[in-house]
PDB file of C-alpha atoms in Angstrom:
ATOM      1  CA  MET M 115      15.264  10.235   2.480  1.00 51.00           C
ATOM      2  CA  ALA M 116      17.931  10.994   4.929  1.00 42.00           C
ATOM      3  CA  GLY M 117      19.073  14.584   4.921  1.00 42.00           C
ATOM      4  CA  ASN M 118      17.198  17.189   6.949  1.00 41.00           C
ATOM      5  CA  GLY M 119      17.987  15.586  10.289  1.00 37.00           C
ATOM      6  CA  ALA M 120      16.137  12.426  11.245  1.00 38.00           C
ATOM      7  CA  ALA M 121      13.480  12.830   8.583  1.00 51.00           C
ATOM      8  CA  ALA M 122      13.457   9.143   7.801  1.00 55.00           C
ATOM      9  CA  ARG M 123      14.676   6.220   9.822  1.00 53.00           C
ATOM     10  CA  GLY M 124      14.050   2.517  10.171  1.00 50.00           C
ATOM     11  CA  GLY M 125      14.930  -0.486  12.256  1.00 43.00           C
ATOM     12  CA  GLY M 126      13.491  -3.056  14.616  1.00 42.00           C
ATOM     13  CA  GLY M 127      11.374  -4.673  11.924  1.00 53.00           C
ATOM     14  CA  ARG M 128       9.524  -1.432  11.308  1.00 71.00           C
ATOM     15  CA  GLY M 129       9.122   0.364   8.048  1.00 86.00           C
ATOM     16  CA  VAL M 130      10.974   3.492   7.020  1.00 94.00           C
ATOM     17  CA  VAL M 131       9.630   6.221   9.306  1.00 94.00           C
ATOM     18  CA  ILE M 132       8.963   9.572   7.635  1.00 95.00           C
ATOM     19  CA  SER M 133       8.655  12.254  10.295  1.00 94.00           C
ATOM     20  CA  ASP M 134       5.994  14.955  10.458  1.00 94.00           C
ATOM     21  CA  ASP M 135       8.504  17.703   9.674  1.00 93.00           C
ATOM     22  CA  TRP M 136       9.894  15.991   6.564  1.00 94.00           C
ATOM     23  CA  PRO M 137       9.553  18.633   3.792  1.00 94.00           C
ATOM     24  CA  GLY M 138       9.566  16.123   0.945  1.00 96.00           C
ATOM     25  CA  TYR M 139      11.247  16.627  -2.417  1.00 97.00           C
ATOM     26  CA  SER M 140      10.612  19.448  -4.859  1.00 97.00           C
ATOM     27  CA  LEU M 141       8.500  18.380  -7.823  1.00 97.00           C
ATOM     28  CA  ASP M 142      11.074  20.082 -10.064  1.00 96.00           C
ATOM     29  CA  LEU M 143      13.575  17.312  -9.236  1.00 97.00           C
ATOM     30  CA  PHE M 144      11.473  14.588 -10.913  1.00 96.00           C
ATOM     31  CA  THR M 145       9.428  13.892 -14.008  1.00 96.00           C
ATOM     32  CA  TYR M 146       5.691  13.315 -13.646  1.00 95.00           C
ATOM     33  CA  PRO M 147       2.646  13.543 -15.933  1.00 94.00           C
ATOM     34  CA  GLN M 148       2.121  17.053 -17.249  1.00 95.00           C
ATOM     35  CA  HIS M 149      -1.635  16.897 -16.713  1.00 95.00           C
ATOM     36  CA  TYR M 150      -0.978  17.021 -12.949  1.00 95.00           C
ATOM     37  CA  TYR M 151       1.132  20.177 -13.029  1.00 96.00           C
ATOM     38  CA  GLY M 152      -0.242  22.528 -10.358  1.00 95.00           C
ATOM     39  CA  ASP M 153      -2.171  19.766  -8.541  1.00 96.00           C
ATOM     40  CA  LEU M 154       0.575  18.522  -6.180  1.00 97.00           C
ATOM     41  CA  GLU M 155       2.484  19.935  -3.199  1.00 96.00           C
ATOM     42  CA  TYR M 156       5.637  17.812  -3.281  1.00 97.00           C
ATOM     43  CA  VAL M 157       7.049  14.301  -3.749  1.00 98.00           C
ATOM     44  CA  LEU M 158       6.871  12.388  -0.464  1.00 98.00           C
ATOM     45  CA  ILE M 159       8.502   9.140  -1.674  1.00 97.00           C
ATOM     46  CA  PRO M 160      10.221   8.871  -5.072  1.00 97.00           C
ATOM     47  CA  HIS M 161       9.502   5.819  -7.206  1.00 97.00           C
ATOM     48  CA  GLY M 162      13.035   4.432  -6.981  1.00 96.00           C
ATOM     49  CA  ILE M 163      12.905   4.306  -3.182  1.00 96.00           C
ATOM     50  CA  ILE M 164       9.524   2.546  -3.328  1.00 97.00           C
ATOM     51  CA  VAL M 165      11.030  -0.115  -5.616  1.00 96.00           C
ATOM     52  CA  ASP M 166      14.052  -0.693  -3.366  1.00 96.00           C
ATOM     53  CA  ARG M 167      11.950  -0.897  -0.212  1.00 97.00           C
ATOM     54  CA  THR M 168       9.500  -3.319  -1.877  1.00 96.00           C
ATOM     55  CA  GLU M 169      12.413  -5.593  -2.766  1.00 95.00           C
ATOM     56  CA  ARG M 170      13.436  -5.684   0.902  1.00 96.00           C
ATOM     57  CA  LEU M 171       9.875  -6.489   1.998  1.00 96.00           C
ATOM     58  CA  ALA M 172       9.873  -9.381  -0.493  1.00 94.00           C
ATOM     59  CA  LYS M 173      13.058 -10.690   1.132  1.00 92.00           C
ATOM     60  CA  ASP M 174      11.504 -10.446   4.612  1.00 93.00           C
ATOM     61  CA  ILE M 175       8.379 -12.294   3.450  1.00 91.00           C
ATOM     62  CA  MET M 176      10.509 -15.008   1.823  1.00 88.00           C
ATOM     63  CA  GLN M 177      12.446 -15.506   5.060  1.00 87.00           C
ATOM     64  CA  ASP M 178       9.249 -15.757   7.125  1.00 87.00           C
ATOM     65  CA  ILE M 179       6.948 -17.801   4.938  1.00 83.00           C
ATOM     66  CA  GLY M 180       9.129 -19.407   2.253  1.00 73.00           C
ATOM     67  CA  ASP M 181       8.486 -23.109   1.546  1.00 73.00           C
ATOM     68  CA  ASN M 182       4.736 -22.456   1.642  1.00 78.00           C
ATOM     69  CA  ASP M 183       2.032 -22.202  -0.971  1.00 86.00           C
ATOM     70  CA  ILE M 184       0.583 -18.721  -0.627  1.00 90.00           C
ATOM     71  CA  VAL M 185      -2.607 -17.066  -1.839  1.00 92.00           C
ATOM     72  CA  VAL M 186      -1.857 -13.382  -2.367  1.00 93.00           C
ATOM     73  CA  LEU M 187      -5.044 -11.361  -1.889  1.00 92.00           C
ATOM     74  CA  CYS M 188      -4.550  -7.998  -3.576  1.00 91.00           C
ATOM     75  CA  VAL M 189      -6.787  -5.173  -2.359  1.00 90.00           C
ATOM     76  CA  LEU M 190      -7.955  -3.206  -5.394  1.00 85.00           C
ATOM     77  CA  LYS M 191      -7.593  -0.748  -6.813  1.00 78.00           C
ATOM     78  CA  GLY M 192      -4.847   1.038  -4.949  1.00 80.00           C
ATOM     79  CA  GLY M 193      -2.871  -2.076  -4.092  1.00 85.00           C
ATOM     80  CA  TYR M 194      -2.404  -3.423  -7.612  1.00 89.00           C
ATOM     81  CA  LYS M 195       0.929  -1.745  -8.408  1.00 92.00           C
ATOM     82  CA  PHE M 196       2.544  -2.552  -5.058  1.00 95.00           C
ATOM     83  CA  CYS M 197       1.173  -6.095  -5.265  1.00 95.00           C
ATOM     84  CA  ALA M 198       2.504  -6.661  -8.804  1.00 95.00           C
ATOM     85  CA  ASP M 199       5.967  -5.387  -7.856  1.00 95.00           C
ATOM     86  CA  LEU M 200       6.037  -7.314  -4.565  1.00 96.00           C
ATOM     87  CA  VAL M 201       4.997 -10.587  -6.229  1.00 94.00           C
ATOM     88  CA  GLU M 202       7.600 -10.096  -8.969  1.00 94.00           C
ATOM     89  CA  HIS M 203      10.352  -9.555  -6.383  1.00 93.00           C
ATOM     90  CA  ILE M 204       9.246 -12.645  -4.431  1.00 91.00           C
ATOM     91  CA  LYS M 205       9.266 -14.707  -7.648  1.00 90.00           C
ATOM     92  CA  ASN M 206      12.783 -13.499  -8.501  1.00 89.00           C
ATOM     93  CA  LEU M 207      14.049 -14.305  -5.002  1.00 88.00           C
ATOM     94  CA  SER M 208      12.326 -17.682  -5.106  1.00 85.00           C
ATOM     95  CA  ARG M 209      13.969 -18.582  -8.433  1.00 84.00           C
ATOM     96  CA  ASN M 210      17.419 -17.901  -6.986  1.00 81.00           C
ATOM     97  CA  SER M 211      16.803 -19.617  -3.666  1.00 78.00           C
ATOM     98  CA  GLU M 212      16.619 -23.143  -2.290  1.00 77.00           C
ATOM     99  CA  ARG M 213      13.250 -22.172  -0.864  1.00 73.00           C
ATOM    100  CA  PHE M 214      10.401 -22.020  -3.336  1.00 75.00           C
ATOM    101  CA  ILE M 215       7.182 -20.088  -2.894  1.00 79.00           C
ATOM    102  CA  SER M 216       4.212 -21.111  -5.009  1.00 84.00           C
ATOM    103  CA  MET M 217       1.858 -18.137  -5.330  1.00 88.00           C
ATOM    104  CA  LYS M 218      -1.635 -17.579  -6.634  1.00 90.00           C
ATOM    105  CA  VAL M 219      -2.961 -14.032  -6.811  1.00 91.00           C
ATOM    106  CA  ASP M 220      -6.595 -13.187  -6.123  1.00 89.00           C
ATOM    107  CA  PHE M 221      -8.361  -9.845  -5.784  1.00 88.00           C
ATOM    108  CA  VAL M 222     -10.801  -8.127  -3.477  1.00 86.00           C
ATOM    109  CA  ARG M 223     -12.061  -4.563  -3.759  1.00 82.00           C
ATOM    110  CA  LEU M 224     -12.871  -2.308  -0.819  1.00 75.00           C
ATOM    111  CA  LYS M 225     -14.546   1.080  -0.822  1.00 66.00           C
ATOM    112  CA  SER M 226     -14.065   3.269   2.234  1.00 58.00           C
ATOM    113  CA  TYR M 227     -13.354   6.800   0.915  1.00 53.00           C
ATOM    114  CA  HIS M 228     -15.469   9.599  -0.490  1.00 51.00           C
ATOM    115  CA  ASN M 229     -13.222  12.347  -1.849  1.00 51.00           C
ATOM    116  CA  ASP M 230     -10.520  12.517   0.860  1.00 52.00           C
ATOM    117  CA  GLN M 231     -12.782  11.507   3.765  1.00 54.00           C
ATOM    118  CA  SER M 232     -12.844   8.005   5.224  1.00 52.00           C
ATOM    119  CA  MET M 233     -16.373   6.590   5.503  1.00 47.00           C
ATOM    120  CA  GLN M 234     -17.604   4.689   8.542  1.00 49.00           C
ATOM    121  CA  ASP M 235     -18.954   1.765   6.528  1.00 55.00           C
ATOM    122  CA  MET M 236     -16.636  -0.267   4.358  1.00 56.00           C
ATOM    123  CA  GLN M 237     -17.959  -2.178   1.383  1.00 58.00           C
ATOM    124  CA  ILE M 238     -16.345  -5.385   0.119  1.00 66.00           C
ATOM    125  CA  MET M 239     -17.106  -5.266  -3.591  1.00 57.00           C
ATOM    126  CA  GLY M 240     -16.868  -7.801  -6.393  1.00 52.00           C
ATOM    127  CA  GLU M 241     -15.407 -10.481  -4.175  1.00 54.00           C
ATOM    128  CA  ASP M 242     -15.006 -13.970  -5.562  1.00 58.00           C
ATOM    129  CA  ASP M 243     -15.885 -17.008  -3.512  1.00 69.00           C
ATOM    130  CA  LEU M 244     -13.440 -16.626  -0.615  1.00 78.00           C
ATOM    131  CA  SER M 245     -14.140 -20.161   0.621  1.00 80.00           C
ATOM    132  CA  LYS M 246     -11.112 -21.201  -1.460  1.00 84.00           C
ATOM    133  CA  LEU M 247      -8.998 -19.516   1.246  1.00 87.00           C
ATOM    134  CA  THR M 248      -9.921 -22.256   3.726  1.00 90.00           C
ATOM    135  CA  GLY M 249      -6.753 -23.949   5.007  1.00 91.00           C
ATOM    136  CA  LYS M 250      -4.506 -21.685   2.902  1.00 90.00           C
ATOM    137  CA  ASN M 251      -1.660 -19.305   3.773  1.00 92.00           C
ATOM    138  CA  VAL M 252      -3.011 -15.866   2.860  1.00 93.00           C
ATOM    139  CA  LEU M 253      -0.948 -12.724   2.268  1.00 95.00           C
ATOM    140  CA  ILE M 254      -3.169  -9.639   2.002  1.00 94.00           C
ATOM    141  CA  VAL M 255      -1.466  -6.861   0.028  1.00 95.00           C
ATOM    142  CA  GLU M 256      -2.769  -3.343   0.621  1.00 94.00           C
ATOM    143  CA  ASP M 257      -1.606   0.085  -0.504  1.00 93.00           C
ATOM    144  CA  ILE M 258      -2.202   2.020   2.722  1.00 91.00           C
ATOM    145  CA  VAL M 259      -3.434   1.402   6.265  1.00 90.00           C
ATOM    146  CA  GLY M 260      -4.921   4.426   8.006  1.00 86.00           C
ATOM    147  CA  THR M 261      -6.989   3.945  11.149  1.00 82.00           C
ATOM    148  CA  GLY M 262      -6.843   0.167  10.657  1.00 84.00           C
ATOM    149  CA  ARG M 263     -10.665  -0.094  10.692  1.00 81.00           C
ATOM    150  CA  THR M 264     -10.887  -1.186   7.057  1.00 81.00           C
ATOM    151  CA  MET M 265      -8.267  -3.891   7.461  1.00 86.00           C
ATOM    152  CA  LYS M 266      -9.878  -5.201  10.653  1.00 86.00           C
ATOM    153  CA  VAL M 267     -13.210  -5.587   8.835  1.00 84.00           C
ATOM    154  CA  LEU M 268     -11.504  -7.433   5.974  1.00 88.00           C
ATOM    155  CA  LEU M 269      -9.517  -9.670   8.354  1.00 91.00           C
ATOM    156  CA  ASN M 270     -12.659 -10.569  10.321  1.00 89.00           C
ATOM    157  CA  HIS M 271     -14.400 -11.391   7.053  1.00 86.00           C
ATOM    158  CA  ILE M 272     -11.580 -13.640   5.810  1.00 90.00           C
ATOM    159  CA  GLU M 273     -11.163 -15.383   9.176  1.00 92.00           C
ATOM    160  CA  LYS M 274     -14.673 -16.822   8.748  1.00 89.00           C
ATOM    161  CA  TYR M 275     -13.210 -19.060   6.027  1.00 90.00           C
ATOM    162  CA  ASN M 276     -10.586 -20.529   8.405  1.00 92.00           C
ATOM    163  CA  PRO M 277      -7.349 -19.891   6.516  1.00 92.00           C
ATOM    164  CA  LYS M 278      -4.239 -21.580   7.882  1.00 92.00           C
ATOM    165  CA  MET M 279      -2.424 -18.242   8.245  1.00 92.00           C
ATOM    166  CA  ILE M 280      -3.062 -14.587   7.421  1.00 94.00           C
ATOM    167  CA  LYS M 281      -0.316 -12.000   7.002  1.00 94.00           C
ATOM    168  CA  VAL M 282      -0.744  -8.403   5.857  1.00 95.00           C
ATOM    169  CA  ALA M 283       1.718  -6.377   3.791  1.00 96.00           C
ATOM    170  CA  SER M 284       0.998  -2.687   3.262  1.00 96.00           C
ATOM    171  CA  LEU M 285       3.139  -0.235   1.347  1.00 96.00           C
ATOM    172  CA  LEU M 286       2.188   2.646   3.637  1.00 95.00           C
ATOM    173  CA  VAL M 287       0.959   3.064   7.203  1.00 93.00           C
ATOM    174  CA  LYS M 288      -0.386   6.395   8.420  1.00 91.00           C
ATOM    175  CA  ARG M 289       0.444   7.258  11.999  1.00 87.00           C
ATOM    176  CA  THR M 290      -3.285   7.630  12.696  1.00 78.00           C
ATOM    177  CA  SER M 291      -3.421   3.823  12.940  1.00 54.00           C
ATOM    178  CA  TRP M 292      -1.586   3.519  16.267  1.00 59.00           C
ATOM    179  CA  PRO M 293      -4.557   4.480  18.517  1.00 59.00           C
ATOM    180  CA  ASP M 294      -6.517   1.510  17.108  1.00 63.00           C
ATOM    181  CA  GLY M 295      -3.561  -0.726  17.858  1.00 66.00           C
ATOM    182  CA  TYR M 296      -3.439  -2.254  14.378  1.00 81.00           C
ATOM    183  CA  ARG M 297      -0.180  -2.645  12.506  1.00 88.00           C
ATOM    184  CA  PRO M 298       0.457  -4.805   9.397  1.00 93.00           C
ATOM    185  CA  ASP M 299       2.987  -7.640   9.567  1.00 94.00           C
ATOM    186  CA  TYR M 300       5.038  -5.935   6.858  1.00 96.00           C
ATOM    187  CA  TYR M 301       4.998  -2.330   5.726  1.00 96.00           C
ATOM    188  CA  GLY M 302       7.179  -0.142   3.615  1.00 97.00           C
ATOM    189  CA  PHE M 303       6.845   3.351   5.030  1.00 96.00           C
ATOM    190  CA  GLU M 304       5.248   4.920   8.082  1.00 94.00           C
ATOM    191  CA  ILE M 305       4.029   8.348   6.974  1.00 94.00           C
ATOM    192  CA  PRO M 306       2.430  11.404   8.600  1.00 94.00           C
ATOM    193  CA  ASP M 307      -1.354  11.802   8.451  1.00 91.00           C
ATOM    194  CA  LEU M 308      -1.381  13.179   4.894  1.00 92.00           C
ATOM    195  CA  PHE M 309      -3.598  12.428   1.913  1.00 91.00           C
ATOM    196  CA  VAL M 310      -1.210  10.945  -0.620  1.00 95.00           C
ATOM    197  CA  VAL M 311      -1.589   9.935  -4.271  1.00 95.00           C
ATOM    198  CA  GLY M 312       0.466   8.126  -6.887  1.00 94.00           C
ATOM    199  CA  TYR M 313       1.873   4.640  -7.412  1.00 95.00           C
ATOM    200  CA  ALA M 314      -1.754   3.501  -7.937  1.00 89.00           C
ATOM    201  CA  LEU M 315      -3.122   5.415  -4.910  1.00 90.00           C
ATOM    202  CA  ASP M 316      -5.889   7.624  -6.224  1.00 90.00           C
ATOM    203  CA  TYR M 317      -8.057  10.617  -5.518  1.00 91.00           C
ATOM    204  CA  ASN M 318     -11.394   9.835  -7.198  1.00 90.00           C
ATOM    205  CA  GLU M 319      -9.604   7.621  -9.748  1.00 89.00           C
ATOM    206  CA  TYR M 320      -7.020  10.285 -10.674  1.00 91.00           C
ATOM    207  CA  PHE M 321      -3.244  10.090 -10.016  1.00 94.00           C
ATOM    208  CA  ARG M 322      -2.975   6.300 -10.365  1.00 91.00           C
ATOM    209  CA  ASP M 323      -0.647   6.930 -13.341  1.00 92.00           C
ATOM    210  CA  LEU M 324       1.793   8.924 -11.182  1.00 95.00           C
ATOM    211  CA  ASN M 325       4.900   6.855 -10.317  1.00 95.00           C
ATOM    212  CA  HIS M 326       5.980   8.761  -7.197  1.00 97.00           C
ATOM    213  CA  ILE M 327       3.947   9.041  -4.002  1.00 97.00           C
ATOM    214  CA  CYS M 328       3.029  12.709  -3.674  1.00 97.00           C
ATOM    215  CA  VAL M 329       0.958  14.985  -1.477  1.00 97.00           C
ATOM    216  CA  ILE M 330      -2.014  16.468  -3.319  1.00 95.00           C
ATOM    217  CA  ASN M 331      -2.693  20.206  -2.877  1.00 95.00           C
ATOM    218  CA  ASP M 332      -6.008  22.018  -2.363  1.00 94.00           C
ATOM    219  CA  ARG M 333      -6.250  22.915  -6.050  1.00 95.00           C
ATOM    220  CA  GLY M 334      -5.899  19.238  -6.988  1.00 94.00           C
ATOM    221  CA  LYS M 335      -8.560  18.218  -4.461  1.00 94.00           C
ATOM    222  CA  ALA M 336     -10.997  20.843  -5.774  1.00 94.00           C
ATOM    223  CA  LYS M 337     -10.261  20.007  -9.418  1.00 94.00           C
ATOM    224  CA  TYR M 338     -11.055  16.293  -9.098  1.00 91.00           C
ATOM    225  CA  ARG M 339     -13.705  16.389  -6.370  1.00 91.00           C
ATOM    226  CA  VAL M 340     -16.916  14.452  -7.070  1.00 86.00           C
TER     227      VAL M 340
END
């Protein structure tokens, strides 16, 4: 995602920064499901770059919290693909390392969007008994952090169970989150304030089967609105 000036950059422990003027990639350069033809503006982050960046995040997590038993708390539904890939990378690194991470994966589901609008109230749905997090090292894996409100509610909820440590890994961070002062411990890409779909991020349950992260267009929003 270089090219076009300083469209993407990284460093200082931050994610890859995608600037507001980054034009993205033409859809014609990639394959994607035919049933979404006409519903997307452009590819923001191709699948291959997501995979490579996730592998690096796994390495960073291993360096920070290796030699620990970790409970990975995957935020459904959007986080499942990133979580599965991240856990697989950590397992591979752990196998080939003197440090060994023992991981258990659990799930929590949040609902905070209606169509493309964030709702004030967040619901924690279908949660198991989170008391098993007491005294544990918890890694929350999320697909995207926007204002940070949702994550703060979840963190406050989990902290009631007195885990030993909580870290947050998010594939994406929207720049809208800075005013609230919340930033995950690990994140893949800092993106402009766009509504994105693909790689399990959805719009009303559509686009989860799209491998790339793309920007949805107005036709797509109207077509799948509920």
